[in-house]
Every structure is written in C-alpha cells, then in structure tokens.
PDB file of C-alpha atoms in Angstrom:
ATOM      1  CA  UNK A   1     135.177  88.585 152.070  1.00  0.00           C
ATOM      2  CA  UNK A   2     137.938  90.991 153.039  1.00  0.00           C
ATOM      3  CA  UNK A   3     136.750  90.988 156.657  1.00  0.00           C
ATOM      4  CA  UNK A   4     136.483  87.193 156.721  1.00  0.00           C
ATOM      5  CA  UNK A   5     139.812  86.345 155.094  1.00  0.00           C
ATOM      6  CA  UNK A   6     142.090  89.284 155.943  1.00  0.00           C
ATOM      7  CA  UNK A   7     141.272  89.575 159.655  1.00  0.00           C
ATOM      8  CA  UNK A   8     142.750  86.139 160.346  1.00  0.00           C
ATOM      9  CA  UNK A   9     142.540  82.585 159.018  1.00  0.00           C
ATOM     10  CA  UNK A  10     142.750  80.474 162.143  1.00  0.00           C
ATOM     11  CA  UNK A  11     139.036  79.746 161.745  1.00  0.00           C
ATOM     12  CA  UNK A  12     139.580  77.481 158.738  1.00  0.00           C
ATOM     13  CA  UNK A  13     138.886  73.867 159.676  1.00  0.00           C
ATOM     14  CA  UNK A  14     136.976  74.628 162.913  1.00  0.00           C
ATOM     15  CA  UNK A  15     133.188  74.892 162.484  1.00  0.00           C
ATOM     16  CA  UNK A  16     132.335  77.288 165.356  1.00  0.00           C
ATOM     17  CA  UNK A  17     135.255  79.557 164.463  1.00  0.00           C
ATOM     18  CA  UNK A  18     134.122  79.472 160.825  1.00  0.00           C
ATOM     19  CA  UNK A  19     130.599  80.552 161.745  1.00  0.00           C
ATOM     20  CA  UNK A  20     131.826  83.263 164.104  1.00  0.00           C
ATOM     21  CA  UNK A  21     134.342  84.661 161.601  1.00  0.00           C
ATOM     22  CA  UNK A  22     131.751  84.742 158.821  1.00  0.00           C
ATOM     23  CA  UNK A  23     129.154  86.515 160.974  1.00  0.00           C
ATOM     24  CA  UNK A  24     131.492  89.364 162.000  1.00  0.00           C
ATOM     25  CA  UNK A  25     130.718  91.235 158.718  1.00  0.00           C
ATOM     26  CA  UNK A  26     127.067  91.291 159.809  1.00  0.00           C
ATOM     27  CA  UNK A  27     127.930  94.082 162.256  1.00  0.00           C
ATOM     28  CA  UNK A  28     129.514  96.144 159.476  1.00  0.00           C
ATOM     29  CA  UNK A  29     126.621  95.356 157.150  1.00  0.00           C
ATOM     30  CA  UNK A  30     124.306  96.308 160.014  1.00  0.00           C
ATOM     31  CA  UNK A  31     125.612  99.876 160.176  1.00  0.00           C
ATOM     32  CA  UNK A  32     125.163 100.275 156.422  1.00  0.00           C
ATOM     33  CA  UNK A  33     121.885  98.367 156.556  1.00  0.00           C
ATOM     34  CA  UNK A  34     120.388 100.582 159.245  1.00  0.00           C
ATOM     35  CA  UNK A  35     121.120 103.667 157.162  1.00  0.00           C
ATOM     36  CA  UNK A  36     119.884 102.020 153.961  1.00  0.00           C
ATOM     37  CA  UNK A  37     116.673 100.849 155.650  1.00  0.00           C
ATOM     38  CA  UNK A  38     116.010 104.341 157.016  1.00  0.00           C
ATOM     39  CA  UNK A  39     116.623 105.812 153.570  1.00  0.00           C
ATOM     40  CA  UNK A  40     114.260 103.287 151.950  1.00  0.00           C
ATOM     41  CA  UNK A  41     111.576 103.741 154.622  1.00  0.00           C
ATOM     42  CA  UNK A  42     111.576 107.515 154.197  1.00  0.00           C
ATOM     43  CA  UNK A  43     111.481 107.335 150.367  1.00  0.00           C
ATOM     44  CA  UNK A  44     107.710 108.011 149.991  1.00  0.00           C
ATOM     45  CA  UNK A  45     107.969 111.171 152.097  1.00  0.00           C
ATOM     46  CA  UNK A  46     111.170 112.216 150.365  1.00  0.00           C
ATOM     47  CA  UNK A  47     109.571 111.891 146.927  1.00  0.00           C
ATOM     48  CA  UNK A  48     106.184 113.231 148.002  1.00  0.00           C
ATOM     49  CA  UNK A  49     104.193 110.147 146.967  1.00  0.00           C
ATOM     50  CA  UNK A  50     102.616 109.195 150.297  1.00  0.00           C
ATOM     51  CA  UNK A  51      99.119 110.243 149.188  1.00  0.00           C
ATOM     52  CA  UNK A  52      99.449 108.330 145.909  1.00  0.00           C
ATOM     53  CA  UNK A  53     100.528 105.186 147.748  1.00  0.00           C
ATOM     54  CA  UNK A  54      97.644 105.575 150.196  1.00  0.00           C
ATOM     55  CA  UNK A  55      95.142 105.892 147.323  1.00  0.00           C
ATOM     56  CA  UNK A  56      96.531 102.973 145.316  1.00  0.00           C
ATOM     57  CA  UNK A  57      94.543  99.746 144.841  1.00  0.00           C
ATOM     58  CA  UNK A  58      97.356  97.754 146.450  1.00  0.00           C
ATOM     59  CA  UNK A  59      97.206  97.690 150.232  1.00  0.00           C
ATOM     60  CA  UNK A  60      99.775 100.064 151.829  1.00  0.00           C
ATOM     61  CA  UNK A  61     100.986  97.260 154.087  1.00  0.00           C
ATOM     62  CA  UNK A  62     101.672  95.124 151.014  1.00  0.00           C
ATOM     63  CA  UNK A  63     103.735  97.905 149.414  1.00  0.00           C
ATOM     64  CA  UNK A  64     105.605  98.363 152.692  1.00  0.00           C
ATOM     65  CA  UNK A  65     106.240  94.618 152.927  1.00  0.00           C
ATOM     66  CA  UNK A  66     107.705  94.546 149.408  1.00  0.00           C
ATOM     67  CA  UNK A  67     109.989  97.492 150.107  1.00  0.00           C
ATOM     68  CA  UNK A  68     111.104  96.063 153.446  1.00  0.00           C
ATOM     69  CA  UNK A  69     111.728  92.617 151.948  1.00  0.00           C
ATOM     70  CA  UNK A  70     113.803  94.113 149.131  1.00  0.00           C
ATOM     71  CA  UNK A  71     115.938  95.981 151.655  1.00  0.00           C
ATOM     72  CA  UNK A  72     116.433  92.812 153.695  1.00  0.00           C
ATOM     73  CA  UNK A  73     117.433  90.804 150.627  1.00  0.00           C
ATOM     74  CA  UNK A  74     120.010  93.378 149.562  1.00  0.00           C
ATOM     75  CA  UNK A  75     121.702  92.926 152.949  1.00  0.00           C
ATOM     76  CA  UNK A  76     121.141  89.210 153.448  1.00  0.00           C
ATOM     77  CA  UNK A  77     122.546  88.112 150.084  1.00  0.00           C
ATOM     78  CA  UNK A  78     126.156  89.263 150.725  1.00  0.00           C
ATOM     79  CA  UNK A  79     126.002  87.918 154.286  1.00  0.00           C
ATOM     80  CA  UNK A  80     124.763  84.499 153.187  1.00  0.00           C
ATOM     81  CA  UNK A  81     127.250  84.374 150.300  1.00  0.00           C
ATOM     82  CA  UNK A  82     130.062  85.054 152.789  1.00  0.00           C
ATOM     83  CA  UNK A  83     128.798  82.318 155.082  1.00  0.00           C
ATOM     84  CA  UNK A  84     128.535  79.883 152.145  1.00  0.00           C
ATOM     85  CA  UNK A  85     132.117  80.586 151.042  1.00  0.00           C
ATOM     86  CA  UNK A  86     133.418  80.197 154.605  1.00  0.00           C
ATOM     87  CA  UNK A  87     131.433  76.958 154.889  1.00  0.00           C
ATOM     88  CA  UNK A  88     132.970  75.649 151.645  1.00  0.00           C
ATOM     89  CA  UNK A  89     136.510  76.474 152.816  1.00  0.00           C
ATOM     90  CA  UNK A  90     136.110  74.539 156.066  1.00  0.00           C
ATOM     91  CA  UNK A  91     134.027  71.775 154.471  1.00  0.00           C
ATOM     92  CA  UNK A  92     137.033  70.636 152.435  1.00  0.00           C
ATOM     93  CA  UNK A  93     138.203  68.713 155.502  1.00  0.00           C
ATOM     94  CA  UNK A  94     134.695  68.489 157.019  1.00  0.00           C
ATOM     95  CA  UNK A  95     135.591  68.323 160.711  1.00  0.00           C
ATOM     96  CA  UNK A  96     132.944  67.287 163.282  1.00  0.00           C
ATOM     97  CA  UNK A  97     130.517  69.800 164.797  1.00  0.00           C
ATOM     98  CA  UNK A  98     128.881  71.381 161.753  1.00  0.00           C
ATOM     99  CA  UNK A  99     125.815  72.190 163.903  1.00  0.00           C
ATOM    100  CA  UNK A 100     128.002  74.644 165.875  1.00  0.00           C
ATOM    101  CA  UNK A 101     128.495  76.661 162.671  1.00  0.00           C
ATOM    102  CA  UNK A 102     124.745  77.025 162.167  1.00  0.00           C
ATOM    103  CA  UNK A 103     124.260  78.783 165.516  1.00  0.00           C
ATOM    104  CA  UNK A 104     126.619  81.594 164.511  1.00  0.00           C
ATOM    105  CA  UNK A 105     124.866  81.941 161.156  1.00  0.00           C
ATOM    106  CA  UNK A 106     121.611  82.644 163.022  1.00  0.00           C
ATOM    107  CA  UNK A 107     123.371  85.166 165.309  1.00  0.00           C
ATOM    108  CA  UNK A 108     124.509  87.129 162.248  1.00  0.00           C
ATOM    109  CA  UNK A 109     121.042  86.852 160.738  1.00  0.00           C
ATOM    110  CA  UNK A 110     119.583  88.403 163.883  1.00  0.00           C
ATOM    111  CA  UNK A 111     122.088  91.274 163.700  1.00  0.00           C
ATOM    112  CA  UNK A 112     121.062  92.132 160.144  1.00  0.00           C
ATOM    113  CA  UNK A 113     117.337  91.906 160.883  1.00  0.00           C
ATOM    114  CA  UNK A 114     117.795  94.106 163.950  1.00  0.00           C
ATOM    115  CA  UNK A 115     119.691  96.733 161.964  1.00  0.00           C
ATOM    116  CA  UNK A 116     116.926  96.862 159.344  1.00  0.00           C
ATOM    117  CA  UNK A 117     114.253  97.120 162.045  1.00  0.00           C
ATOM    118  CA  UNK A 118     116.085 100.021 163.710  1.00  0.00           C
ATOM    119  CA  UNK A 119     116.673 101.751 160.395  1.00  0.00           C
ATOM    120  CA  UNK A 120     113.104 101.292 159.181  1.00  0.00           C
ATOM    121  CA  UNK A 121     111.737 102.640 162.461  1.00  0.00           C
ATOM    122  CA  UNK A 122     113.971 105.726 162.222  1.00  0.00           C
ATOM    123  CA  UNK A 123     112.963 106.253 158.606  1.00  0.00           C
ATOM    124  CA  UNK A 124     109.251 106.106 159.427  1.00  0.00           C
ATOM    125  CA  UNK A 125     109.465 108.277 162.546  1.00  0.00           C
ATOM    126  CA  UNK A 126     112.143 110.837 161.716  1.00  0.00           C
ATOM    127  CA  UNK A 127     111.395 111.468 158.062  1.00  0.00           C
ATOM    128  CA  UNK A 128     113.862 111.793 155.204  1.00  0.00           C
ATOM    129  CA  UNK A 129     116.299 114.383 156.529  1.00  0.00           C
ATOM    130  CA  UNK A 130     118.442 112.827 159.258  1.00  0.00           C
ATOM    131  CA  UNK A 131     116.935 109.349 159.493  1.00  0.00           C
ATOM    132  CA  UNK A 132     119.693 107.459 157.638  1.00  0.00           C
ATOM    133  CA  UNK A 133     122.527 109.034 159.639  1.00  0.00           C
ATOM    134  CA  UNK A 134     120.604 108.637 162.895  1.00  0.00           C
ATOM    135  CA  UNK A 135     119.877 104.970 162.197  1.00  0.00           C
ATOM    136  CA  UNK A 136     123.466 104.127 161.223  1.00  0.00           C
ATOM    137  CA  UNK A 137     124.937 105.902 164.241  1.00  0.00           C
ATOM    138  CA  UNK A 138     122.234 104.449 166.482  1.00  0.00           C
ATOM    139  CA  UNK A 139     123.016 100.894 165.403  1.00  0.00           C
ATOM    140  CA  UNK A 140     126.746 101.539 165.808  1.00  0.00           C
ATOM    141  CA  UNK A 141     126.139 102.887 169.319  1.00  0.00           C
ATOM    142  CA  UNK A 142     123.925  99.893 170.144  1.00  0.00           C
ATOM    143  CA  UNK A 143     126.641  97.515 168.910  1.00  0.00           C
ATOM    144  CA  UNK A 144     129.206  99.194 171.173  1.00  0.00           C
ATOM    145  CA  UNK A 145     126.840  98.868 174.144  1.00  0.00           C
ATOM    146  CA  UNK A 146     126.096  95.228 173.364  1.00  0.00           C
ATOM    147  CA  UNK A 147     129.809  94.526 173.019  1.00  0.00           C
ATOM    148  CA  UNK A 148     130.365  95.763 176.579  1.00  0.00           C
ATOM    149  CA  UNK A 149     127.929  93.149 177.920  1.00  0.00           C
ATOM    150  CA  UNK A 150     129.407  90.372 175.796  1.00  0.00           C
ATOM    151  CA  UNK A 151     126.622  90.151 173.226  1.00  0.00           C
ATOM    152  CA  UNK A 152     128.814  90.794 170.177  1.00  0.00           C
ATOM    153  CA  UNK A 153     130.477  87.576 169.012  1.00  0.00           C
ATOM    154  CA  UNK A 154     133.844  87.744 167.254  1.00  0.00           C
ATOM    155  CA  UNK A 155     135.200  84.304 168.095  1.00  0.00           C
ATOM    156  CA  UNK A 156     133.686  80.831 168.284  1.00  0.00           C
ATOM    157  CA  UNK A 157     135.723  78.733 170.671  1.00  0.00           C
ATOM    158  CA  UNK A 158     135.207  74.996 170.132  1.00  0.00           C
ATOM    159  CA  UNK A 159     134.277  74.508 173.791  1.00  0.00           C
ATOM    160  CA  UNK A 160     131.443  77.067 173.538  1.00  0.00           C
ATOM    161  CA  UNK A 161     128.158  76.551 171.687  1.00  0.00           C
ATOM    162  CA  UNK A 162     125.453  79.052 170.790  1.00  0.00           C
ATOM    163  CA  UNK A 163     122.380  78.421 172.946  1.00  0.00           C
ATOM    164  CA  UNK A 164     119.552  78.040 170.417  1.00  0.00           C
ATOM    165  CA  UNK A 165     116.707  79.104 172.724  1.00  0.00           C
ATOM    166  CA  UNK A 166     117.836  82.710 173.447  1.00  0.00           C
ATOM    167  CA  UNK A 167     118.899  83.190 169.823  1.00  0.00           C
ATOM    168  CA  UNK A 168     115.539  81.883 168.584  1.00  0.00           C
ATOM    169  CA  UNK A 169     113.718  84.225 170.999  1.00  0.00           C
ATOM    170  CA  UNK A 170     115.747  87.224 169.814  1.00  0.00           C
ATOM    171  CA  UNK A 171     115.072  86.291 166.213  1.00  0.00           C
ATOM    172  CA  UNK A 172     111.348  85.920 166.919  1.00  0.00           C
ATOM    173  CA  UNK A 173     111.209  89.317 168.655  1.00  0.00           C
ATOM    174  CA  UNK A 174     112.896  91.133 165.773  1.00  0.00           C
ATOM    175  CA  UNK A 175     110.654  89.373 163.207  1.00  0.00           C
ATOM    176  CA  UNK A 176     107.581  90.464 165.197  1.00  0.00           C
ATOM    177  CA  UNK A 177     108.979  94.011 165.209  1.00  0.00           C
ATOM    178  CA  UNK A 178     109.401  93.943 161.417  1.00  0.00           C
ATOM    179  CA  UNK A 179     105.858  92.626 160.969  1.00  0.00           C
ATOM    180  CA  UNK A 180     104.576  95.351 163.292  1.00  0.00           C
ATOM    181  CA  UNK A 181     106.307  97.980 161.142  1.00  0.00           C
ATOM    182  CA  UNK A 182     104.544  96.629 158.052  1.00  0.00           C
ATOM    183  CA  UNK A 183     101.201  96.496 159.870  1.00  0.00           C
ATOM    184  CA  UNK A 184     101.631 100.039 161.237  1.00  0.00           C
ATOM    185  CA  UNK A 185     102.210 101.374 157.728  1.00  0.00           C
ATOM    186  CA  UNK A 186      98.887  99.889 156.620  1.00  0.00           C
ATOM    187  CA  UNK A 187      96.903 101.166 159.605  1.00  0.00           C
ATOM    188  CA  UNK A 188      98.400 104.637 159.293  1.00  0.00           C
ATOM    189  CA  UNK A 189      97.403 104.832 155.641  1.00  0.00           C
ATOM    190  CA  UNK A 190      93.899 103.496 156.417  1.00  0.00           C
ATOM    191  CA  UNK A 191      93.472 106.137 159.112  1.00  0.00           C
ATOM    192  CA  UNK A 192      94.510 108.965 156.778  1.00  0.00           C
ATOM    193  CA  UNK A 193      92.197 107.644 154.045  1.00  0.00           C
ATOM    194  CA  UNK A 194      89.247 107.606 156.475  1.00  0.00           C
ATOM    195  CA  UNK A 195      90.026 111.164 157.540  1.00  0.00           C
ATOM    196  CA  UNK A 196      89.935 112.259 153.912  1.00  0.00           C
ATOM    197  CA  UNK A 197      86.482 110.649 153.455  1.00  0.00           C
ATOM    198  CA  UNK A 198      84.941 112.521 156.392  1.00  0.00           C
ATOM    199  CA  UNK A 199      82.763 115.453 155.335  1.00  0.00           C
ATOM    200  CA  UNK A 200      84.205 118.879 156.109  1.00  0.00           C
TER     201      UNK A 200
END
C-alpha cells in the first residue's frame, strides 16, 4: 500500500495507470518471494526429513504441490489485495477502459509466479545454505536486466494497452515451469525409493 499510494497518486481515475501502479509492488514482492520460495523448497533438506517424505504414503509430488501452493498464496494475497484496493479507489468514478486495468494485473501475476519459480528452482538445486540469498539476488538482477529492455512496467499510459497474447504466453510458460518443478520432485523421490529397494 505504501508503494502504491506514496509513490504518486496520478493513477487515480485512470484504469491503465491504476493497474500499472498496483503491479509495481509485484517486483518488490518478487525479490522477497524468490528468497522465501528458495527457503521453503530447501526446508526438507534443511530439517533432514527428505527420506521421511519419500517414504510417506502421500505422493512426494503432492506434498511439493501443497508447499509450492502455500508459498504462492502467501505472496499473491497481498498483491491481489493491493490491486483490489487500487481498483476500488478508481472505481468510485468508474472511467471507461476497465479492461486495460486487467492486463496490468496479469503482468504483476506473472512477475510473482516467475519469482517463485526461480526461488523454488534455486532451493531445490542449491540446497539450504545460500539458496534464499541467491534466489533473491538472482531475481533482482533479472529485474534489472528486464528493465533495460523495457519489460518492467511502471506506468500505464492511456494510449498503450497490454497485448494479451504475449502476456498469456509468458504466464503459460511460467505455469508449466512450476508444474515441472512439482513433477520433478515426485520423480526424484520415486527414483531414490527404487534405488533403496534394489538388493545390495
């Protein structure tokens, strides 16, 4: 809320500016989210319960999906609350072009999903020691690079609209990546369980 309302208030009453202003916090949440996702992903190794999770009746991919979903919800709730409040502020006058606001909401959603995917990947690959710091700094570095090519959106001019096709493709790619992370957790656990069953 501080980022939305203290940065400036010229967005009030203009739908694309409202959406753009309310999705700016997604980049800040993304840095925190990447670190949090890496921390959550490395939790089984950090607590030494990987073998117990692999031997549990519940499928490892199902456990991974629950943990990943919980991490996503923790980040998506404040983002969506911010967007809802910004929507309510502009909706008092309800100017035309509400569909332009929705495009920026999806852009911010993609940013958060991407940060979680990066963080979760770092947590699974790098282990519990430096994964959170690496993921947070990695997402910050990626944001700086994307800003140089004009990918980072901080303003929604009324004469510019978010193209839904590229945004939908980006969203689909990051969702596939998240599903692949869940699937990989299950196959890795299945492989280790089979190795344990082999006679020595």
